[in-house]
Amino acid sequence: RGIAWAPDGKMIACSSNYNVADEALDNVVVIQVSDGEETKVPGAGWREIQGLAWLGAGDGLMVVAIEKKAQRYQIFHMAYPSGEVKKITADSNDYEGISLSADSKKLLTTERKQYADIWIAPGGGDFRQAKQITSGEEYFDLSWTFNSKILASRIDNESRNLWLMDADGRVWTHTQGEG
């Protein structure tokens, strides 16, 4: 979860969980060190905030978070005190942790890339005969269908989608998305 001292040492920004219409969301709260006064920064709530870093001028934060209906941690710029949010990354990777140099010219984060391959092996457990049928994608929830096709879910453009493929992995058909 995120917590960050302001460059001037007078404020601490942290993530705080709150409920809106029975949905738990995270937002940024700023605490004044001098008196403990807590102020919620206006703006969009996130499903989860993972990291925060103040800009050197104290006029905004970089935020690592998951949007309400997204699947991946991305990087955002949040203006302070207005709370205006701009999405910085929009890709299929996850980001973890965030730090800025004192002049805010360098950002430090970890980009996590996840890959998985689908393999088919004989039912008897002889994995020496296993055959790789996909490469370099992240798949979840594999299942054989009644007609010997493979049903798999995969994250595409922040949505988990169901795909149906032939047993050799060559022909893919998109079947639905959660959005």
mmCIF file of N, CA and C in Angstrom, residues 10 19 43 47 66 102-103 120 125 127 131 150-151 159 173:
data_model
loop_
_atom_site.group_PDB
_atom_site.id
_atom_site.type_symbol
_atom_site.label_atom_id
_atom_site.label_comp_id
_atom_site.label_asym_id
_atom_site.label_seq_id
_atom_site.Cartn_x
_atom_site.Cartn_y
_atom_site.Cartn_z
ATOM 1 N N LYS A 10 6.254 18.432 5.328
ATOM 2 C CA LYS A 10 5.089 18.931 6.066
ATOM 3 C C LYS A 10 3.841 18.075 5.894
ATOM 4 N N ASN A 19 -15.830 3.161 1.379
ATOM 5 C CA ASN A 19 -16.920 2.484 0.667
ATOM 6 C C ASN A 19 -17.799 3.489 -0.050
ATOM 7 N N GLY A 43 -11.030 13.106 -6.585
ATOM 8 C CA GLY A 43 -10.667 12.384 -7.798
ATOM 9 C C GLY A 43 -11.183 10.967 -7.758
ATOM 10 N N ARG A 47 -9.409 0.604 -7.357
ATOM 11 C CA ARG A 47 -9.660 -0.685 -6.704
ATOM 12 C C ARG A 47 -8.596 -0.927 -5.638
ATOM 13 N N ILE A 66 -4.614 0.010 -9.400
ATOM 14 C CA ILE A 66 -5.498 -0.711 -10.326
ATOM 15 C C ILE A 66 -6.801 0.084 -10.401
ATOM 16 N N ALA A 102 14.848 13.436 -6.523
ATOM 17 C CA ALA A 102 14.482 14.706 -5.882
ATOM 18 C C ALA A 102 13.988 15.741 -6.892
ATOM 19 N N ASP A 103 14.552 15.742 -8.110
ATOM 20 C CA ASP A 103 14.124 16.702 -9.131
ATOM 21 C C ASP A 103 12.986 16.163 -10.006
ATOM 22 N N ILE A 120 0.413 -29.579 -23.785
ATOM 23 C CA ILE A 120 -0.460 -30.751 -23.771
ATOM 24 C C ILE A 120 0.428 -31.974 -23.566
ATOM 25 N N GLY A 125 0.659 -39.186 -17.728
ATOM 26 C CA GLY A 125 1.662 -38.490 -16.942
ATOM 27 C C GLY A 125 3.066 -38.544 -17.513
ATOM 28 N N PHE A 127 5.417 -36.728 -19.094
ATOM 29 C CA PHE A 127 5.624 -35.350 -19.521
ATOM 30 C C PHE A 127 6.798 -35.197 -20.481
ATOM 31 N N LYS A 131 3.823 -31.407 -25.383
ATOM 32 C CA LYS A 131 4.009 -30.546 -26.549
ATOM 33 C C LYS A 131 3.524 -29.137 -26.197
ATOM 34 N N ILE A 150 -9.883 -26.321 -26.550
ATOM 35 C CA ILE A 150 -9.381 -25.806 -25.275
ATOM 36 C C ILE A 150 -10.009 -24.445 -25.012
ATOM 37 N N LEU A 151 -10.591 -24.292 -23.822
ATOM 38 C CA LEU A 151 -11.150 -23.026 -23.394
ATOM 39 C C LEU A 151 -10.141 -22.399 -22.426
ATOM 40 N N SER A 159 -9.031 -6.353 -19.947
ATOM 41 C CA SER A 159 -10.229 -7.161 -19.745
ATOM 42 C C SER A 159 -9.867 -8.636 -19.823
ATOM 43 N N THR A 173 -10.578 -18.442 -31.218
ATOM 44 C CA THR A 173 -11.819 -17.728 -31.406
ATOM 45 C C THR A 173 -12.155 -17.000 -30.102
#
